[in-house]
């Protein structure tokens, strides 16, 4: 079993839709939970991170962590074509482990 | 700061040749990571360093791969001999002990024919 599981998609939604991206993990030792965004032919860039269970909001983005279920989510409200990218969940303790990424396409 | 700098951006080589990928981390960062990204396996951690010392190389696929960090501002990942299955995008990333965020370079796209 992989340490982090993420549905690769692709996910295609119309502009303005609410997007839900999810990951499950198996290692209880992970201390921080992160979401990275990667545009085509670029390196991943950090979107958000949190240390604890619960919700963290940043503009149109909300990260949710449920440690008891080992489940993390990223919600994007009012999605825009510029949100089209691959979203990778990342979990860390001494090192960062990444999910395979979900490719998101937001069409006008 | 210019961010993490990787070279070359693209590399095409023949099977059996030696390949060296280079990375300059962000100044002041004390962690350096090498990742490999493919469609099938996603972003895999190969090895990481703390203060120039290799801490965990369990992700290195086999003895053909080696990584060094001779000083705080430079690291190399070497593949010798290269094989077609090594074709991937290789990323270098660095971070500071002050926070968990890893900053990635633009990657090196390696094609072994």
PDB file of C-alpha atoms in Angstrom:
ATOM      1  CA  UNK A   1       0.000   0.000   0.000  1.00  0.00           C
ATOM      2  CA  UNK A   2       1.317   3.429  -0.939  1.00  0.00           C
ATOM      3  CA  UNK A   3       1.738   5.917   1.892  1.00  0.00           C
ATOM      4  CA  UNK A   4      -0.397   8.492   0.105  1.00  0.00           C
ATOM      5  CA  UNK A   5      -3.227   7.759  -2.345  1.00  0.00           C
ATOM      6  CA  UNK A   6      -4.658  10.380  -4.664  1.00  0.00           C
ATOM      7  CA  UNK A   7      -7.084  10.024  -7.552  1.00  0.00           C
ATOM      8  CA  UNK A   8      -5.181  11.111 -10.695  1.00  0.00           C
ATOM      9  CA  UNK A   9      -8.273  12.376 -12.484  1.00  0.00           C
ATOM     10  CA  UNK A  10      -8.455  14.150 -14.858  1.00  0.00           C
ATOM     11  CA  UNK A  11     -11.208  16.303 -13.411  1.00  0.00           C
ATOM     12  CA  UNK A  12     -12.983  18.662 -15.806  1.00  0.00           C
ATOM     13  CA  UNK A  13     -15.381  21.300 -14.437  1.00  0.00           C
ATOM     14  CA  UNK A  14     -17.067  24.475 -15.727  1.00  0.00           C
ATOM     15  CA  UNK A  15     -15.923  27.884 -14.531  1.00  0.00           C
ATOM     16  CA  UNK A  16     -17.553  28.813 -11.214  1.00  0.00           C
ATOM     17  CA  UNK A  17     -17.888  25.222  -9.979  1.00  0.00           C
ATOM     18  CA  UNK A  18     -16.805  24.030  -6.563  1.00  0.00           C
ATOM     19  CA  UNK A  19     -13.951  21.544  -6.830  1.00  0.00           C
ATOM     20  CA  UNK A  20     -13.115  18.885  -4.255  1.00  0.00           C
ATOM     21  CA  UNK A  21      -9.721  17.160  -4.312  1.00  0.00           C
ATOM     22  CA  UNK A  22      -8.858  14.390  -1.877  1.00  0.00           C
ATOM     23  CA  UNK A  23      -6.068  12.223  -0.527  1.00  0.00           C
ATOM     24  CA  UNK A  24      -5.891   9.375   1.928  1.00  0.00           C
ATOM     25  CA  UNK A  25      -2.794   8.345   3.828  1.00  0.00           C
ATOM     26  CA  UNK A  26      -1.662   5.471   5.978  1.00  0.00           C
ATOM     27  CA  UNK A  27       1.131   6.807   8.215  1.00  0.00           C
ATOM     28  CA  UNK A  28      -0.006   8.368  11.487  1.00  0.00           C
ATOM     29  CA  UNK A  29       3.434   9.973  11.925  1.00  0.00           C
ATOM     30  CA  UNK A  30       2.753  12.687   9.374  1.00  0.00           C
ATOM     31  CA  UNK A  31       2.803  16.047  11.138  1.00  0.00           C
ATOM     32  CA  UNK A  32       1.943  18.540   8.435  1.00  0.00           C
ATOM     33  CA  UNK A  33      -0.387  18.463   5.500  1.00  0.00           C
ATOM     34  CA  UNK A  34       0.135  20.477   2.371  1.00  0.00           C
ATOM     35  CA  UNK A  35      -1.266  21.131  -1.065  1.00  0.00           C
ATOM     36  CA  UNK A  36       0.944  22.030  -3.993  1.00  0.00           C
ATOM     37  CA  UNK A  37      -0.111  23.265  -7.407  1.00  0.00           C
ATOM     38  CA  UNK A  38       1.871  22.416 -10.508  1.00  0.00           C
ATOM     39  CA  UNK A  39       1.388  24.083 -13.867  1.00  0.00           C
ATOM     40  CA  UNK A  40       2.489  22.296 -17.014  1.00  0.00           C
ATOM     41  CA  UNK A  41       6.275  22.076 -17.356  1.00  0.00           C
ATOM     42  CA  UNK A  42       6.842  23.866 -14.042  1.00  0.00           C
ATOM     43  CA  UNK A  43       7.883  22.801 -10.568  1.00  0.00           C
ATOM     44  CA  UNK A  44       5.245  22.386  -7.840  1.00  0.00           C
ATOM     45  CA  UNK A  45       4.453  25.451  -5.727  1.00  0.00           C
ATOM     46  CA  UNK A  46       2.952  25.467  -2.257  1.00  0.00           C
ATOM     47  CA  UNK A  47      -0.705  26.493  -2.012  1.00  0.00           C
ATOM     48  CA  UNK A  48      -1.507  25.848   1.639  1.00  0.00           C
ATOM     49  CA  UNK A  49      -0.352  23.893   4.638  1.00  0.00           C
ATOM     50  CA  UNK A  50      -1.654  23.014   8.088  1.00  0.00           C
ATOM     51  CA  UNK A  51      -0.475  21.089  11.111  1.00  0.00           C
ATOM     52  CA  UNK A  52      -3.785  20.118  12.647  1.00  0.00           C
ATOM     53  CA  UNK A  53      -7.171  18.575  11.989  1.00  0.00           C
ATOM     54  CA  UNK A  54      -9.887  20.961  10.892  1.00  0.00           C
ATOM     55  CA  UNK A  55     -10.254  23.581   8.200  1.00  0.00           C
ATOM     56  CA  UNK A  56      -7.943  26.307   6.973  1.00  0.00           C
ATOM     57  CA  UNK A  57      -9.184  28.909   4.515  1.00  0.00           C
ATOM     58  CA  UNK A  58      -7.237  31.141   2.136  1.00  0.00           C
ATOM     59  CA  UNK A  59      -9.360  33.094  -0.295  1.00  0.00           C
ATOM     60  CA  UNK A  60     -11.159  30.663  -2.591  1.00  0.00           C
ATOM     61  CA  UNK A  61      -9.201  27.699  -1.207  1.00  0.00           C
ATOM     62  CA  UNK A  62     -10.026  25.609   1.877  1.00  0.00           C
ATOM     63  CA  UNK A  63      -7.842  22.800   3.169  1.00  0.00           C
ATOM     64  CA  UNK A  64      -9.446  20.204   5.403  1.00  0.00           C
ATOM     65  CA  UNK A  65      -7.682  17.555   7.476  1.00  0.00           C
ATOM     66  CA  UNK A  66      -9.276  14.648   9.300  1.00  0.00           C
ATOM     67  CA  UNK A  67      -6.508  12.836  11.167  1.00  0.00           C
ATOM     68  CA  UNK A  68      -8.851  10.219  12.619  1.00  0.00           C
ATOM     69  CA  UNK A  69      -9.832   9.092   9.126  1.00  0.00           C
ATOM     70  CA  UNK A  70      -6.418   9.857   7.579  1.00  0.00           C
ATOM     71  CA  UNK A  71      -8.121  11.953   4.930  1.00  0.00           C
ATOM     72  CA  UNK A  72      -7.275  15.385   3.565  1.00  0.00           C
ATOM     73  CA  UNK A  73      -9.174  17.559   1.121  1.00  0.00           C
ATOM     74  CA  UNK A  74      -8.766  20.750  -0.851  1.00  0.00           C
ATOM     75  CA  UNK A  75     -11.845  22.712  -1.897  1.00  0.00           C
ATOM     76  CA  UNK A  76     -11.754  25.394  -4.570  1.00  0.00           C
ATOM     77  CA  UNK A  77     -14.719  27.765  -4.702  1.00  0.00           C
ATOM     78  CA  UNK A  78     -15.685  29.737  -7.804  1.00  0.00           C
ATOM     79  CA  UNK A  79     -13.109  27.875  -9.871  1.00  0.00           C
ATOM     80  CA  UNK A  80     -11.375  29.811 -12.647  1.00  0.00           C
ATOM     81  CA  UNK A  81      -9.655  28.687 -15.863  1.00  0.00           C
ATOM     82  CA  UNK A  82      -6.404  29.855 -14.266  1.00  0.00           C
ATOM     83  CA  UNK A  83      -6.885  27.123 -11.640  1.00  0.00           C
ATOM     84  CA  UNK A  84      -6.271  24.507 -14.343  1.00  0.00           C
ATOM     85  CA  UNK A  85      -3.227  22.619 -13.121  1.00  0.00           C
ATOM     86  CA  UNK A  86      -2.195  19.461 -11.312  1.00  0.00           C
ATOM     87  CA  UNK A  87      -2.808  19.512  -7.557  1.00  0.00           C
ATOM     88  CA  UNK A  88      -0.591  17.382  -5.343  1.00  0.00           C
ATOM     89  CA  UNK A  89      -1.206  16.580  -1.729  1.00  0.00           C
ATOM     90  CA  UNK A  90       1.922  16.328   0.369  1.00  0.00           C
ATOM     91  CA  UNK A  91       2.417  14.964   3.846  1.00  0.00           C
ATOM     92  CA  UNK A  92       5.477  15.340   5.957  1.00  0.00           C
ATOM     93  CA  UNK A  93       7.388  14.578   9.074  1.00  0.00           C
ATOM     94  CA  UNK A  94      11.127  14.612   8.400  1.00  0.00           C
ATOM     95  CA  UNK A  95      10.538  14.422   4.639  1.00  0.00           C
ATOM     96  CA  UNK A  96       7.739  15.271   2.229  1.00  0.00           C
ATOM     97  CA  UNK A  97       5.805  12.481   0.531  1.00  0.00           C
ATOM     98  CA  UNK A  98       3.574  13.409  -2.392  1.00  0.00           C
ATOM     99  CA  UNK A  99       0.450  11.957  -3.896  1.00  0.00           C
ATOM    100  CA  UNK A 100       0.454  11.275  -7.625  1.00  0.00           C
ATOM    101  CA  UNK A 101      -1.490  14.476  -8.277  1.00  0.00           C
ATOM    102  CA  UNK A 102      -4.964  15.232  -9.675  1.00  0.00           C
ATOM    103  CA  UNK A 103      -5.110  17.013 -13.007  1.00  0.00           C
ATOM    104  CA  UNK A 104      -7.818  19.704 -12.991  1.00  0.00           C
ATOM    105  CA  UNK A 105      -9.219  21.423 -16.063  1.00  0.00           C
ATOM    106  CA  UNK A 106     -11.586  24.384 -15.590  1.00  0.00           C
ATOM    107  CA  UNK A 107     -13.288  25.346 -18.845  1.00  0.00           C
ATOM    108  CA  UNK A 108     -14.902  28.752 -19.528  1.00  0.00           C
TER     109      UNK A 108
ATOM    110  CA  UNK B   1      16.857  35.151  -4.351  1.00  0.00           C
ATOM    111  CA  UNK B   2      16.587  33.448  -7.744  1.00  0.00           C
ATOM    112  CA  UNK B   3      15.036  30.335  -6.270  1.00  0.00           C
ATOM    113  CA  UNK B   4      16.257  26.775  -6.772  1.00  0.00           C
ATOM    114  CA  UNK B   5      18.278  26.539  -9.950  1.00  0.00           C
ATOM    115  CA  UNK B   6      18.606  23.304 -11.890  1.00  0.00           C
ATOM    116  CA  UNK B   7      20.662  22.506 -14.949  1.00  0.00           C
ATOM    117  CA  UNK B   8      20.320  21.421 -17.610  1.00  0.00           C
ATOM    118  CA  UNK B   9      16.607  22.017 -18.299  1.00  0.00           C
ATOM    119  CA  UNK B  10      16.559  19.281 -20.910  1.00  0.00           C
ATOM    120  CA  UNK B  11      18.864  16.349 -21.483  1.00  0.00           C
ATOM    121  CA  UNK B  12      18.697  13.739 -24.211  1.00  0.00           C
ATOM    122  CA  UNK B  13      21.235  10.961 -23.985  1.00  0.00           C
ATOM    123  CA  UNK B  14      21.848   7.498 -25.288  1.00  0.00           C
ATOM    124  CA  UNK B  15      21.412   4.399 -23.195  1.00  0.00           C
ATOM    125  CA  UNK B  16      24.589   3.549 -21.331  1.00  0.00           C
ATOM    126  CA  UNK B  17      25.834   7.111 -21.074  1.00  0.00           C
ATOM    127  CA  UNK B  18      26.503   8.908 -17.811  1.00  0.00           C
ATOM    128  CA  UNK B  19      24.119  11.712 -16.906  1.00  0.00           C
ATOM    129  CA  UNK B  20      24.765  14.414 -14.307  1.00  0.00           C
ATOM    130  CA  UNK B  21      22.017  16.700 -13.068  1.00  0.00           C
ATOM    131  CA  UNK B  22      22.885  19.803 -11.065  1.00  0.00           C
ATOM    132  CA  UNK B  23      21.116  21.840  -8.421  1.00  0.00           C
ATOM    133  CA  UNK B  24      21.755  25.090  -6.587  1.00  0.00           C
ATOM    134  CA  UNK B  25      19.432  25.414  -3.567  1.00  0.00           C
ATOM    135  CA  UNK B  26      18.133  28.643  -2.091  1.00  0.00           C
ATOM    136  CA  UNK B  27      20.790  30.336   0.008  1.00  0.00           C
ATOM    137  CA  UNK B  28      20.324  29.618   3.706  1.00  0.00           C
ATOM    138  CA  UNK B  29      18.246  26.486   3.219  1.00  0.00           C
ATOM    139  CA  UNK B  30      19.594  23.470   5.050  1.00  0.00           C
ATOM    140  CA  UNK B  31      17.510  20.709   3.459  1.00  0.00           C
ATOM    141  CA  UNK B  32      17.863  19.549  -0.143  1.00  0.00           C
ATOM    142  CA  UNK B  33      15.646  16.984  -1.846  1.00  0.00           C
ATOM    143  CA  UNK B  34      15.865  15.140  -5.162  1.00  0.00           C
ATOM    144  CA  UNK B  35      12.550  13.948  -6.656  1.00  0.00           C
ATOM    145  CA  UNK B  36      11.668  12.112  -9.854  1.00  0.00           C
ATOM    146  CA  UNK B  37       8.282  12.622 -11.552  1.00  0.00           C
ATOM    147  CA  UNK B  38       6.625  10.291 -14.046  1.00  0.00           C
ATOM    148  CA  UNK B  39       3.027   9.907 -15.174  1.00  0.00           C
ATOM    149  CA  UNK B  40       2.823   6.415 -13.749  1.00  0.00           C
ATOM    150  CA  UNK B  41       4.466   6.919 -10.356  1.00  0.00           C
ATOM    151  CA  UNK B  42       3.985  10.608  -9.663  1.00  0.00           C
ATOM    152  CA  UNK B  43       6.545  12.542  -7.624  1.00  0.00           C
ATOM    153  CA  UNK B  44       8.925  10.159  -5.863  1.00  0.00           C
ATOM    154  CA  UNK B  45      11.513  11.174  -3.288  1.00  0.00           C
ATOM    155  CA  UNK B  46      14.906   9.789  -4.241  1.00  0.00           C
ATOM    156  CA  UNK B  47      17.188  11.203  -1.538  1.00  0.00           C
ATOM    157  CA  UNK B  48      17.428  14.138   0.824  1.00  0.00           C
ATOM    158  CA  UNK B  49      20.257  15.943   2.589  1.00  0.00           C
ATOM    159  CA  UNK B  50      20.395  17.938   5.793  1.00  0.00           C
ATOM    160  CA  UNK B  51      23.367  20.274   6.195  1.00  0.00           C
ATOM    161  CA  UNK B  52      25.048  18.562   3.236  1.00  0.00           C
ATOM    162  CA  UNK B  53      24.763  15.098   4.804  1.00  0.00           C
ATOM    163  CA  UNK B  54      22.622  12.417   3.102  1.00  0.00           C
ATOM    164  CA  UNK B  55      19.871  11.434   5.531  1.00  0.00           C
ATOM    165  CA  UNK B  56      17.639   9.069   3.599  1.00  0.00           C
ATOM    166  CA  UNK B  57      18.495   7.500   0.239  1.00  0.00           C
ATOM    167  CA  UNK B  58      15.926   4.707   0.417  1.00  0.00           C
ATOM    168  CA  UNK B  59      14.193   6.060  -2.674  1.00  0.00           C
ATOM    169  CA  UNK B  60      17.221   5.752  -4.920  1.00  0.00           C
ATOM    170  CA  UNK B  61      16.179   3.092  -7.434  1.00  0.00           C
ATOM    171  CA  UNK B  62      19.456   1.197  -7.667  1.00  0.00           C
ATOM    172  CA  UNK B  63      23.205   1.507  -7.575  1.00  0.00           C
ATOM    173  CA  UNK B  64      23.245   3.278 -10.914  1.00  0.00           C
ATOM    174  CA  UNK B  65      22.018   6.386  -9.104  1.00  0.00           C
ATOM    175  CA  UNK B  66      24.228   8.448  -6.828  1.00  0.00           C
ATOM    176  CA  UNK B  67      23.910  11.911  -5.289  1.00  0.00           C
ATOM    177  CA  UNK B  68      26.388  14.237  -3.664  1.00  0.00           C
ATOM    178  CA  UNK B  69      26.296  17.562  -1.902  1.00  0.00           C
ATOM    179  CA  UNK B  70      29.882  18.807  -1.573  1.00  0.00           C
ATOM    180  CA  UNK B  71      28.786  22.132  -0.085  1.00  0.00           C
ATOM    181  CA  UNK B  72      25.690  24.066   0.939  1.00  0.00           C
ATOM    182  CA  UNK B  73      25.194  25.636  -2.484  1.00  0.00           C
ATOM    183  CA  UNK B  74      25.548  22.693  -4.859  1.00  0.00           C
ATOM    184  CA  UNK B  75      24.292  19.157  -5.353  1.00  0.00           C
ATOM    185  CA  UNK B  76      24.490  16.606  -8.157  1.00  0.00           C
ATOM    186  CA  UNK B  77      22.478  13.560  -9.102  1.00  0.00           C
ATOM    187  CA  UNK B  78      24.346  11.135 -11.322  1.00  0.00           C
ATOM    188  CA  UNK B  79      23.026   8.181 -13.301  1.00  0.00           C
ATOM    189  CA  UNK B  80      25.612   5.768 -14.644  1.00  0.00           C
ATOM    190  CA  UNK B  81      24.845   3.950 -16.867  1.00  0.00           C
ATOM    191  CA  UNK B  82      21.549   5.494 -17.935  1.00  0.00           C
ATOM    192  CA  UNK B  83      18.629   3.379 -19.187  1.00  0.00           C
ATOM    193  CA  UNK B  84      15.427   4.301 -21.089  1.00  0.00           C
ATOM    194  CA  UNK B  85      13.337   3.671 -17.955  1.00  0.00           C
ATOM    195  CA  UNK B  86      15.198   6.532 -16.254  1.00  0.00           C
ATOM    196  CA  UNK B  87      13.394   8.968 -18.561  1.00  0.00           C
ATOM    197  CA  UNK B  88      11.476  11.361 -16.304  1.00  0.00           C
ATOM    198  CA  UNK B  89      11.491  14.892 -14.947  1.00  0.00           C
ATOM    199  CA  UNK B  90      13.933  15.258 -12.061  1.00  0.00           C
ATOM    200  CA  UNK B  91      13.251  17.971  -9.517  1.00  0.00           C
ATOM    201  CA  UNK B  92      15.480  19.435  -6.879  1.00  0.00           C
ATOM    202  CA  UNK B  93      13.878  21.200  -3.918  1.00  0.00           C
ATOM    203  CA  UNK B  94      15.177  22.951  -0.832  1.00  0.00           C
ATOM    204  CA  UNK B  95      13.693  23.961   2.488  1.00  0.00           C
ATOM    205  CA  UNK B  96      14.632  25.528   5.773  1.00  0.00           C
ATOM    206  CA  UNK B  97      14.404  24.071   9.264  1.00  0.00           C
ATOM    207  CA  UNK B  98      12.208  27.086  10.047  1.00  0.00           C
ATOM    208  CA  UNK B  99       9.291  25.803   7.981  1.00  0.00           C
ATOM    209  CA  UNK B 100       7.970  22.753   6.108  1.00  0.00           C
ATOM    210  CA  UNK B 101       7.603  24.345   2.680  1.00  0.00           C
ATOM    211  CA  UNK B 102       9.841  22.894  -0.011  1.00  0.00           C
ATOM    212  CA  UNK B 103      10.747  25.203  -2.897  1.00  0.00           C
ATOM    213  CA  UNK B 104      11.154  23.423  -6.200  1.00  0.00           C
ATOM    214  CA  UNK B 105      13.348  24.135  -9.167  1.00  0.00           C
ATOM    215  CA  UNK B 106      12.055  24.079 -12.744  1.00  0.00           C
ATOM    216  CA  UNK B 107      13.166  20.483 -13.190  1.00  0.00           C
ATOM    217  CA  UNK B 108      15.379  18.638 -15.652  1.00  0.00           C
ATOM    218  CA  UNK B 109      13.548  16.686 -18.329  1.00  0.00           C
ATOM    219  CA  UNK B 110      15.674  13.613 -19.033  1.00  0.00           C
ATOM    220  CA  UNK B 111      15.150  11.433 -22.076  1.00  0.00           C
ATOM    221  CA  UNK B 112      17.255   8.303 -22.496  1.00  0.00           C
ATOM    222  CA  UNK B 113      17.022   6.773 -25.963  1.00  0.00           C
TER     223      UNK B 113
END
